[in-house]
Amino acid sequence: MSLKRRLTIVDGSTEARRMEATALKLAFASTDMKHVDQHFGSAESFVIYAVDMEESRMLEVIQFGQLKQDGNEDKLVDKINALEGCIAVYSQAVGSSAVAKLKAEGIQPVKVAAGAEISDMLESVQEELRSGPATWLARAIEAQKPTDPNRFAEMEREGWDE
């Protein structure tokens, strides 16, 4: 089933624009927007947050409708495309083929206990950002940094020592 509905929260404030541009985007498989209560492959909806060391902000809610856990790989394409820009997706479970496809797109699948509170996970990520991120989070942060087009010219100016 393809994307059914997408609600994007628009906030024109300077702080909101900064968050959207610099914060990490995390997705949560949730029907109530408060708890992780869905399997990735059959998730009816995702809620997407921007998070940095100081705050978190809901950005979007994406709805797909009711789906079965039937092994049909076609439904994964729309879900993964909908998560563009996210560094991680939190769900109760995720199949091995979905894990491979998510990782290929730079999205870390994170399995959490049924009913885990989204607010607790956001706070946990913020604490991790403040104290030093885990390996997967550090890689995701590094991957989001823009590539400097002058990096090779700068290396040439420095010279090479062997």
JSON list of C-alpha atoms in Angstrom, two decimals:
[
{"chain": "A", "resi": 1, "resn": "MET", "atom": "CA", "xyz": [0.00, 0.00, 0.00]},
{"chain": "A", "resi": 2, "resn": "SER", "atom": "CA", "xyz": [1.40, 3.37, -0.91]},
{"chain": "A", "resi": 3, "resn": "LEU", "atom": "CA", "xyz": [1.51, 6.54, 1.10]},
{"chain": "A", "resi": 4, "resn": "LYS", "atom": "CA", "xyz": [-1.97, 7.57, 2.13]},
{"chain": "A", "resi": 5, "resn": "ARG", "atom": "CA", "xyz": [-1.49, 10.85, 3.96]},
{"chain": "A", "resi": 6, "resn": "ARG", "atom": "CA", "xyz": [1.41, 13.10, 5.01]},
{"chain": "A", "resi": 7, "resn": "LEU", "atom": "CA", "xyz": [1.03, 15.88, 7.55]},
{"chain": "A", "resi": 8, "resn": "THR", "atom": "CA", "xyz": [3.95, 18.29, 7.65]},
{"chain": "A", "resi": 9, "resn": "ILE", "atom": "CA", "xyz": [4.07, 20.73, 10.53]},
{"chain": "A", "resi": 10, "resn": "VAL", "atom": "CA", "xyz": [4.98, 24.18, 9.26]},
{"chain": "A", "resi": 11, "resn": "ASP", "atom": "CA", "xyz": [6.62, 26.64, 11.62]},
{"chain": "A", "resi": 12, "resn": "GLY", "atom": "CA", "xyz": [8.27, 29.66, 10.03]},
{"chain": "A", "resi": 13, "resn": "SER", "atom": "CA", "xyz": [10.19, 30.72, 13.13]},
{"chain": "A", "resi": 14, "resn": "THR", "atom": "CA", "xyz": [13.94, 31.06, 12.93]},
{"chain": "A", "resi": 15, "resn": "GLU", "atom": "CA", "xyz": [14.38, 28.34, 15.55]},
{"chain": "A", "resi": 16, "resn": "ALA", "atom": "CA", "xyz": [12.17, 25.90, 13.63]},
{"chain": "A", "resi": 17, "resn": "ARG", "atom": "CA", "xyz": [14.06, 26.54, 10.39]},
{"chain": "A", "resi": 18, "resn": "ARG", "atom": "CA", "xyz": [17.38, 26.00, 12.19]},
{"chain": "A", "resi": 19, "resn": "MET", "atom": "CA", "xyz": [16.12, 22.73, 13.65]},
{"chain": "A", "resi": 20, "resn": "GLU", "atom": "CA", "xyz": [14.95, 21.47, 10.27]},
{"chain": "A", "resi": 21, "resn": "ALA", "atom": "CA", "xyz": [18.30, 22.34, 8.70]},
{"chain": "A", "resi": 22, "resn": "THR", "atom": "CA", "xyz": [20.72, 21.09, 11.37]},
{"chain": "A", "resi": 23, "resn": "ALA", "atom": "CA", "xyz": [18.95, 18.62, 13.67]},
{"chain": "A", "resi": 24, "resn": "LEU", "atom": "CA", "xyz": [18.88, 14.86, 13.26]},
{"chain": "A", "resi": 25, "resn": "LYS", "atom": "CA", "xyz": [15.66, 13.36, 11.93]},
{"chain": "A", "resi": 26, "resn": "LEU", "atom": "CA", "xyz": [14.30, 10.29, 13.69]},
{"chain": "A", "resi": 27, "resn": "ALA", "atom": "CA", "xyz": [11.24, 8.25, 12.72]},
{"chain": "A", "resi": 28, "resn": "PHE", "atom": "CA", "xyz": [9.05, 6.19, 15.04]},
{"chain": "A", "resi": 29, "resn": "ALA", "atom": "CA", "xyz": [6.56, 3.50, 13.98]},
{"chain": "A", "resi": 30, "resn": "SER", "atom": "CA", "xyz": [3.54, 4.64, 15.97]},
{"chain": "A", "resi": 31, "resn": "THR", "atom": "CA", "xyz": [-0.23, 4.74, 15.72]},
{"chain": "A", "resi": 32, "resn": "ASP", "atom": "CA", "xyz": [-0.76, 7.19, 18.60]},
{"chain": "A", "resi": 33, "resn": "MET", "atom": "CA", "xyz": [2.33, 9.44, 18.12]},
{"chain": "A", "resi": 34, "resn": "LYS", "atom": "CA", "xyz": [3.36, 8.75, 21.73]},
{"chain": "A", "resi": 35, "resn": "HIS", "atom": "CA", "xyz": [4.53, 5.13, 21.76]},
{"chain": "A", "resi": 36, "resn": "VAL", "atom": "CA", "xyz": [6.38, 2.79, 19.40]},
{"chain": "A", "resi": 37, "resn": "ASP", "atom": "CA", "xyz": [3.72, 0.18, 18.76]},
{"chain": "A", "resi": 38, "resn": "GLN", "atom": "CA", "xyz": [4.30, -1.08, 15.20]},
{"chain": "A", "resi": 39, "resn": "HIS", "atom": "CA", "xyz": [6.45, -3.53, 13.25]},
{"chain": "A", "resi": 40, "resn": "PHE", "atom": "CA", "xyz": [8.34, -1.66, 10.51]},
{"chain": "A", "resi": 41, "resn": "GLY", "atom": "CA", "xyz": [6.95, -3.65, 7.56]},
{"chain": "A", "resi": 42, "resn": "SER", "atom": "CA", "xyz": [3.34, -3.40, 8.65]},
{"chain": "A", "resi": 43, "resn": "ALA", "atom": "CA", "xyz": [3.50, 0.05, 10.26]},
{"chain": "A", "resi": 44, "resn": "GLU", "atom": "CA", "xyz": [0.39, 2.08, 9.55]},
{"chain": "A", "resi": 45, "resn": "SER", "atom": "CA", "xyz": [2.17, 5.33, 10.34]},
{"chain": "A", "resi": 46, "resn": "PHE", "atom": "CA", "xyz": [5.41, 7.01, 11.30]},
{"chain": "A", "resi": 47, "resn": "VAL", "atom": "CA", "xyz": [5.97, 10.17, 13.31]},
{"chain": "A", "resi": 48, "resn": "ILE", "atom": "CA", "xyz": [9.15, 12.06, 12.45]},
{"chain": "A", "resi": 49, "resn": "TYR", "atom": "CA", "xyz": [11.02, 14.31, 14.87]},
{"chain": "A", "resi": 50, "resn": "ALA", "atom": "CA", "xyz": [13.95, 16.68, 14.57]},
{"chain": "A", "resi": 51, "resn": "VAL", "atom": "CA", "xyz": [16.25, 16.39, 17.58]},
{"chain": "A", "resi": 52, "resn": "ASP", "atom": "CA", "xyz": [19.40, 18.13, 18.72]},
{"chain": "A", "resi": 53, "resn": "MET", "atom": "CA", "xyz": [21.17, 18.41, 22.09]},
{"chain": "A", "resi": 54, "resn": "GLU", "atom": "CA", "xyz": [18.70, 20.95, 23.44]},
{"chain": "A", "resi": 55, "resn": "GLU", "atom": "CA", "xyz": [15.27, 20.20, 22.02]},
{"chain": "A", "resi": 56, "resn": "SER", "atom": "CA", "xyz": [13.10, 18.00, 19.86]},
{"chain": "A", "resi": 57, "resn": "ARG", "atom": "CA", "xyz": [10.32, 19.00, 17.53]},
{"chain": "A", "resi": 58, "resn": "MET", "atom": "CA", "xyz": [7.70, 16.97, 15.67]},
{"chain": "A", "resi": 59, "resn": "LEU", "atom": "CA", "xyz": [8.07, 17.53, 11.92]},
{"chain": "A", "resi": 60, "resn": "GLU", "atom": "CA", "xyz": [5.73, 15.09, 10.19]},
{"chain": "A", "resi": 61, "resn": "VAL", "atom": "CA", "xyz": [3.23, 12.30, 10.50]},
{"chain": "A", "resi": 62, "resn": "ILE", "atom": "CA", "xyz": [3.10, 9.83, 7.63]},
{"chain": "A", "resi": 63, "resn": "GLN", "atom": "CA", "xyz": [0.20, 7.40, 7.25]},
{"chain": "A", "resi": 64, "resn": "PHE", "atom": "CA", "xyz": [0.03, 4.29, 5.10]},
{"chain": "A", "resi": 65, "resn": "GLY", "atom": "CA", "xyz": [-3.12, 2.61, 6.33]},
{"chain": "A", "resi": 66, "resn": "GLN", "atom": "CA", "xyz": [-3.47, -0.93, 7.61]},
{"chain": "A", "resi": 67, "resn": "LEU", "atom": "CA", "xyz": [-0.89, -3.40, 6.31]},
{"chain": "A", "resi": 68, "resn": "LYS", "atom": "CA", "xyz": [-0.27, -7.10, 6.90]},
{"chain": "A", "resi": 69, "resn": "GLN", "atom": "CA", "xyz": [3.00, -8.76, 7.85]},
{"chain": "A", "resi": 70, "resn": "ASP", "atom": "CA", "xyz": [2.93, -10.84, 4.70]},
{"chain": "A", "resi": 71, "resn": "GLY", "atom": "CA", "xyz": [6.51, -10.77, 3.42]},
{"chain": "A", "resi": 72, "resn": "ASN", "atom": "CA", "xyz": [5.50, -8.55, 0.49]},
{"chain": "A", "resi": 73, "resn": "GLU", "atom": "CA", "xyz": [8.64, -6.52, -0.22]},
{"chain": "A", "resi": 74, "resn": "ASP", "atom": "CA", "xyz": [6.89, -3.98, -2.50]},
{"chain": "A", "resi": 75, "resn": "LYS", "atom": "CA", "xyz": [5.45, -2.05, 0.44]},
{"chain": "A", "resi": 76, "resn": "LEU", "atom": "CA", "xyz": [8.94, -1.37, 1.80]},
{"chain": "A", "resi": 77, "resn": "VAL", "atom": "CA", "xyz": [9.89, 0.92, -1.08]},
{"chain": "A", "resi": 78, "resn": "ASP", "atom": "CA", "xyz": [7.24, 3.54, -0.26]},
{"chain": "A", "resi": 79, "resn": "LYS", "atom": "CA", "xyz": [8.03, 3.38, 3.44]},
{"chain": "A", "resi": 80, "resn": "ILE", "atom": "CA", "xyz": [11.76, 3.79, 2.98]},
{"chain": "A", "resi": 81, "resn": "ASN", "atom": "CA", "xyz": [11.23, 6.63, 0.48]},
{"chain": "A", "resi": 82, "resn": "ALA", "atom": "CA", "xyz": [8.96, 8.37, 3.00]},
{"chain": "A", "resi": 83, "resn": "LEU", "atom": "CA", "xyz": [11.79, 8.31, 5.55]},
{"chain": "A", "resi": 84, "resn": "GLU", "atom": "CA", "xyz": [14.18, 10.27, 3.35]},
{"chain": "A", "resi": 85, "resn": "GLY", "atom": "CA", "xyz": [16.48, 12.40, 5.50]},
{"chain": "A", "resi": 86, "resn": "CYS", "atom": "CA", "xyz": [15.94, 10.30, 8.63]},
{"chain": "A", "resi": 87, "resn": "ILE", "atom": "CA", "xyz": [19.01, 8.77, 10.27]},
{"chain": "A", "resi": 88, "resn": "ALA", "atom": "CA", "xyz": [17.04, 6.13, 12.20]},
{"chain": "A", "resi": 89, "resn": "VAL", "atom": "CA", "xyz": [13.66, 4.46, 12.44]},
{"chain": "A", "resi": 90, "resn": "TYR", "atom": "CA", "xyz": [12.47, 2.98, 15.72]},
{"chain": "A", "resi": 91, "resn": "SER", "atom": "CA", "xyz": [10.03, 0.04, 15.63]},
{"chain": "A", "resi": 92, "resn": "GLN", "atom": "CA", "xyz": [9.04, -3.05, 17.59]},
{"chain": "A", "resi": 93, "resn": "ALA", "atom": "CA", "xyz": [10.59, -5.32, 14.97]},
{"chain": "A", "resi": 94, "resn": "VAL", "atom": "CA", "xyz": [12.05, -5.20, 11.48]},
{"chain": "A", "resi": 95, "resn": "GLY", "atom": "CA", "xyz": [12.73, -7.98, 8.99]},
{"chain": "A", "resi": 96, "resn": "SER", "atom": "CA", "xyz": [16.18, -8.74, 7.64]},
{"chain": "A", "resi": 97, "resn": "SER", "atom": "CA", "xyz": [15.38, -7.59, 4.09]},
{"chain": "A", "resi": 98, "resn": "ALA", "atom": "CA", "xyz": [14.04, -4.29, 5.45]},
{"chain": "A", "resi": 99, "resn": "VAL", "atom": "CA", "xyz": [17.20, -3.88, 7.58]},
{"chain": "A", "resi": 100, "resn": "ALA", "atom": "CA", "xyz": [19.37, -4.27, 4.47]},
{"chain": "A", "resi": 101, "resn": "LYS", "atom": "CA", "xyz": [17.29, -1.78, 2.48]},
{"chain": "A", "resi": 102, "resn": "LEU", "atom": "CA", "xyz": [17.19, 0.76, 5.31]},
{"chain": "A", "resi": 103, "resn": "LYS", "atom": "CA", "xyz": [20.95, 0.57, 5.87]},
{"chain": "A", "resi": 104, "resn": "ALA", "atom": "CA", "xyz": [21.56, 0.99, 2.13]},
{"chain": "A", "resi": 105, "resn": "GLU", "atom": "CA", "xyz": [19.70, 4.30, 2.40]},
{"chain": "A", "resi": 106, "resn": "GLY", "atom": "CA", "xyz": [21.68, 5.36, 5.49]},
{"chain": "A", "resi": 107, "resn": "ILE", "atom": "CA", "xyz": [18.79, 4.75, 7.90]},
{"chain": "A", "resi": 108, "resn": "GLN", "atom": "CA", "xyz": [19.60, 2.83, 11.09]},
{"chain": "A", "resi": 109, "resn": "PRO", "atom": "CA", "xyz": [16.81, 0.46, 12.17]},
{"chain": "A", "resi": 110, "resn": "VAL", "atom": "CA", "xyz": [16.39, 0.46, 15.96]},
{"chain": "A", "resi": 111, "resn": "LYS", "atom": "CA", "xyz": [14.32, -2.25, 17.65]},
{"chain": "A", "resi": 112, "resn": "VAL", "atom": "CA", "xyz": [12.64, -1.20, 20.90]},
{"chain": "A", "resi": 113, "resn": "ALA", "atom": "CA", "xyz": [10.29, -2.83, 23.39]},
{"chain": "A", "resi": 114, "resn": "ALA", "atom": "CA", "xyz": [6.58, -2.72, 22.61]},
{"chain": "A", "resi": 115, "resn": "GLY", "atom": "CA", "xyz": [5.00, 0.46, 23.90]},
{"chain": "A", "resi": 116, "resn": "ALA", "atom": "CA", "xyz": [8.28, 2.31, 24.43]},
{"chain": "A", "resi": 117, "resn": "GLU", "atom": "CA", "xyz": [7.61, 6.01, 24.87]},
{"chain": "A", "resi": 118, "resn": "ILE", "atom": "CA", "xyz": [8.85, 8.26, 22.09]},
{"chain": "A", "resi": 119, "resn": "SER", "atom": "CA", "xyz": [9.59, 11.08, 24.54]},
{"chain": "A", "resi": 120, "resn": "ASP", "atom": "CA", "xyz": [11.93, 8.78, 26.50]},
{"chain": "A", "resi": 121, "resn": "MET", "atom": "CA", "xyz": [13.79, 7.81, 23.33]},
{"chain": "A", "resi": 122, "resn": "LEU", "atom": "CA", "xyz": [14.15, 11.44, 22.26]},
{"chain": "A", "resi": 123, "resn": "GLU", "atom": "CA", "xyz": [15.59, 12.31, 25.68]},
{"chain": "A", "resi": 124, "resn": "SER", "atom": "CA", "xyz": [17.96, 9.34, 25.43]},
{"chain": "A", "resi": 125, "resn": "VAL", "atom": "CA", "xyz": [19.27, 10.50, 22.03]},
{"chain": "A", "resi": 126, "resn": "GLN", "atom": "CA", "xyz": [19.72, 14.03, 23.38]},
{"chain": "A", "resi": 127, "resn": "GLU", "atom": "CA", "xyz": [21.70, 12.69, 26.34]},
{"chain": "A", "resi": 128, "resn": "GLU", "atom": "CA", "xyz": [23.82, 10.62, 23.99]},
{"chain": "A", "resi": 129, "resn": "LEU", "atom": "CA", "xyz": [24.50, 13.67, 21.81]},
{"chain": "A", "resi": 130, "resn": "ARG", "atom": "CA", "xyz": [25.64, 15.60, 24.88]},
{"chain": "A", "resi": 131, "resn": "SER", "atom": "CA", "xyz": [27.85, 12.85, 26.29]},
{"chain": "A", "resi": 132, "resn": "GLY", "atom": "CA", "xyz": [29.26, 11.49, 23.04]},
{"chain": "A", "resi": 133, "resn": "PRO", "atom": "CA", "xyz": [27.29, 9.50, 20.48]},
{"chain": "A", "resi": 134, "resn": "ALA", "atom": "CA", "xyz": [27.45, 5.76, 19.94]},
{"chain": "A", "resi": 135, "resn": "THR", "atom": "CA", "xyz": [29.17, 4.49, 16.81]},
{"chain": "A", "resi": 136, "resn": "TRP", "atom": "CA", "xyz": [26.05, 4.32, 14.62]},
{"chain": "A", "resi": 137, "resn": "LEU", "atom": "CA", "xyz": [24.94, 7.79, 15.70]},
{"chain": "A", "resi": 138, "resn": "ALA", "atom": "CA", "xyz": [28.40, 9.28, 15.15]},
{"chain": "A", "resi": 139, "resn": "ARG", "atom": "CA", "xyz": [28.45, 7.79, 11.62]},
{"chain": "A", "resi": 140, "resn": "ALA", "atom": "CA", "xyz": [25.00, 9.22, 10.89]},
{"chain": "A", "resi": 141, "resn": "ILE", "atom": "CA", "xyz": [26.05, 12.67, 12.07]},
{"chain": "A", "resi": 142, "resn": "GLU", "atom": "CA", "xyz": [29.20, 12.54, 9.94]},
{"chain": "A", "resi": 143, "resn": "ALA", "atom": "CA", "xyz": [27.22, 11.43, 6.88]},
{"chain": "A", "resi": 144, "resn": "GLN", "atom": "CA", "xyz": [24.94, 14.47, 7.20]},
{"chain": "A", "resi": 145, "resn": "LYS", "atom": "CA", "xyz": [27.80, 16.94, 7.03]},
{"chain": "A", "resi": 146, "resn": "PRO", "atom": "CA", "xyz": [28.10, 18.57, 3.61]},
{"chain": "A", "resi": 147, "resn": "THR", "atom": "CA", "xyz": [31.16, 17.69, 1.58]},
{"chain": "A", "resi": 148, "resn": "ASP", "atom": "CA", "xyz": [33.57, 20.58, 1.20]},
{"chain": "A", "resi": 149, "resn": "PRO", "atom": "CA", "xyz": [34.19, 21.10, -2.53]},
{"chain": "A", "resi": 150, "resn": "ASN", "atom": "CA", "xyz": [37.60, 22.69, -1.77]},
{"chain": "A", "resi": 151, "resn": "ARG", "atom": "CA", "xyz": [38.92, 19.81, 0.35]},
{"chain": "A", "resi": 152, "resn": "PHE", "atom": "CA", "xyz": [41.29, 18.48, -2.33]},
{"chain": "A", "resi": 153, "resn": "ALA", "atom": "CA", "xyz": [42.72, 21.92, -3.15]},
{"chain": "A", "resi": 154, "resn": "GLU", "atom": "CA", "xyz": [43.40, 22.44, 0.55]},
{"chain": "A", "resi": 155, "resn": "MET", "atom": "CA", "xyz": [45.13, 19.06, 0.78]},
{"chain": "A", "resi": 156, "resn": "GLU", "atom": "CA", "xyz": [47.30, 19.96, -2.21]},
{"chain": "A", "resi": 157, "resn": "ARG", "atom": "CA", "xyz": [48.35, 23.26, -0.62]},
{"chain": "A", "resi": 158, "resn": "GLU", "atom": "CA", "xyz": [49.39, 21.40, 2.53]},
{"chain": "A", "resi": 159, "resn": "GLY", "atom": "CA", "xyz": [51.62, 19.11, 0.47]},
{"chain": "A", "resi": 160, "resn": "TRP", "atom": "CA", "xyz": [52.31, 15.44, 0.81]},
{"chain": "A", "resi": 161, "resn": "ASP", "atom": "CA", "xyz": [54.90, 13.85, 3.07]},
{"chain": "A", "resi": 162, "resn": "GLU", "atom": "CA", "xyz": [55.78, 10.20, 2.72]}
]
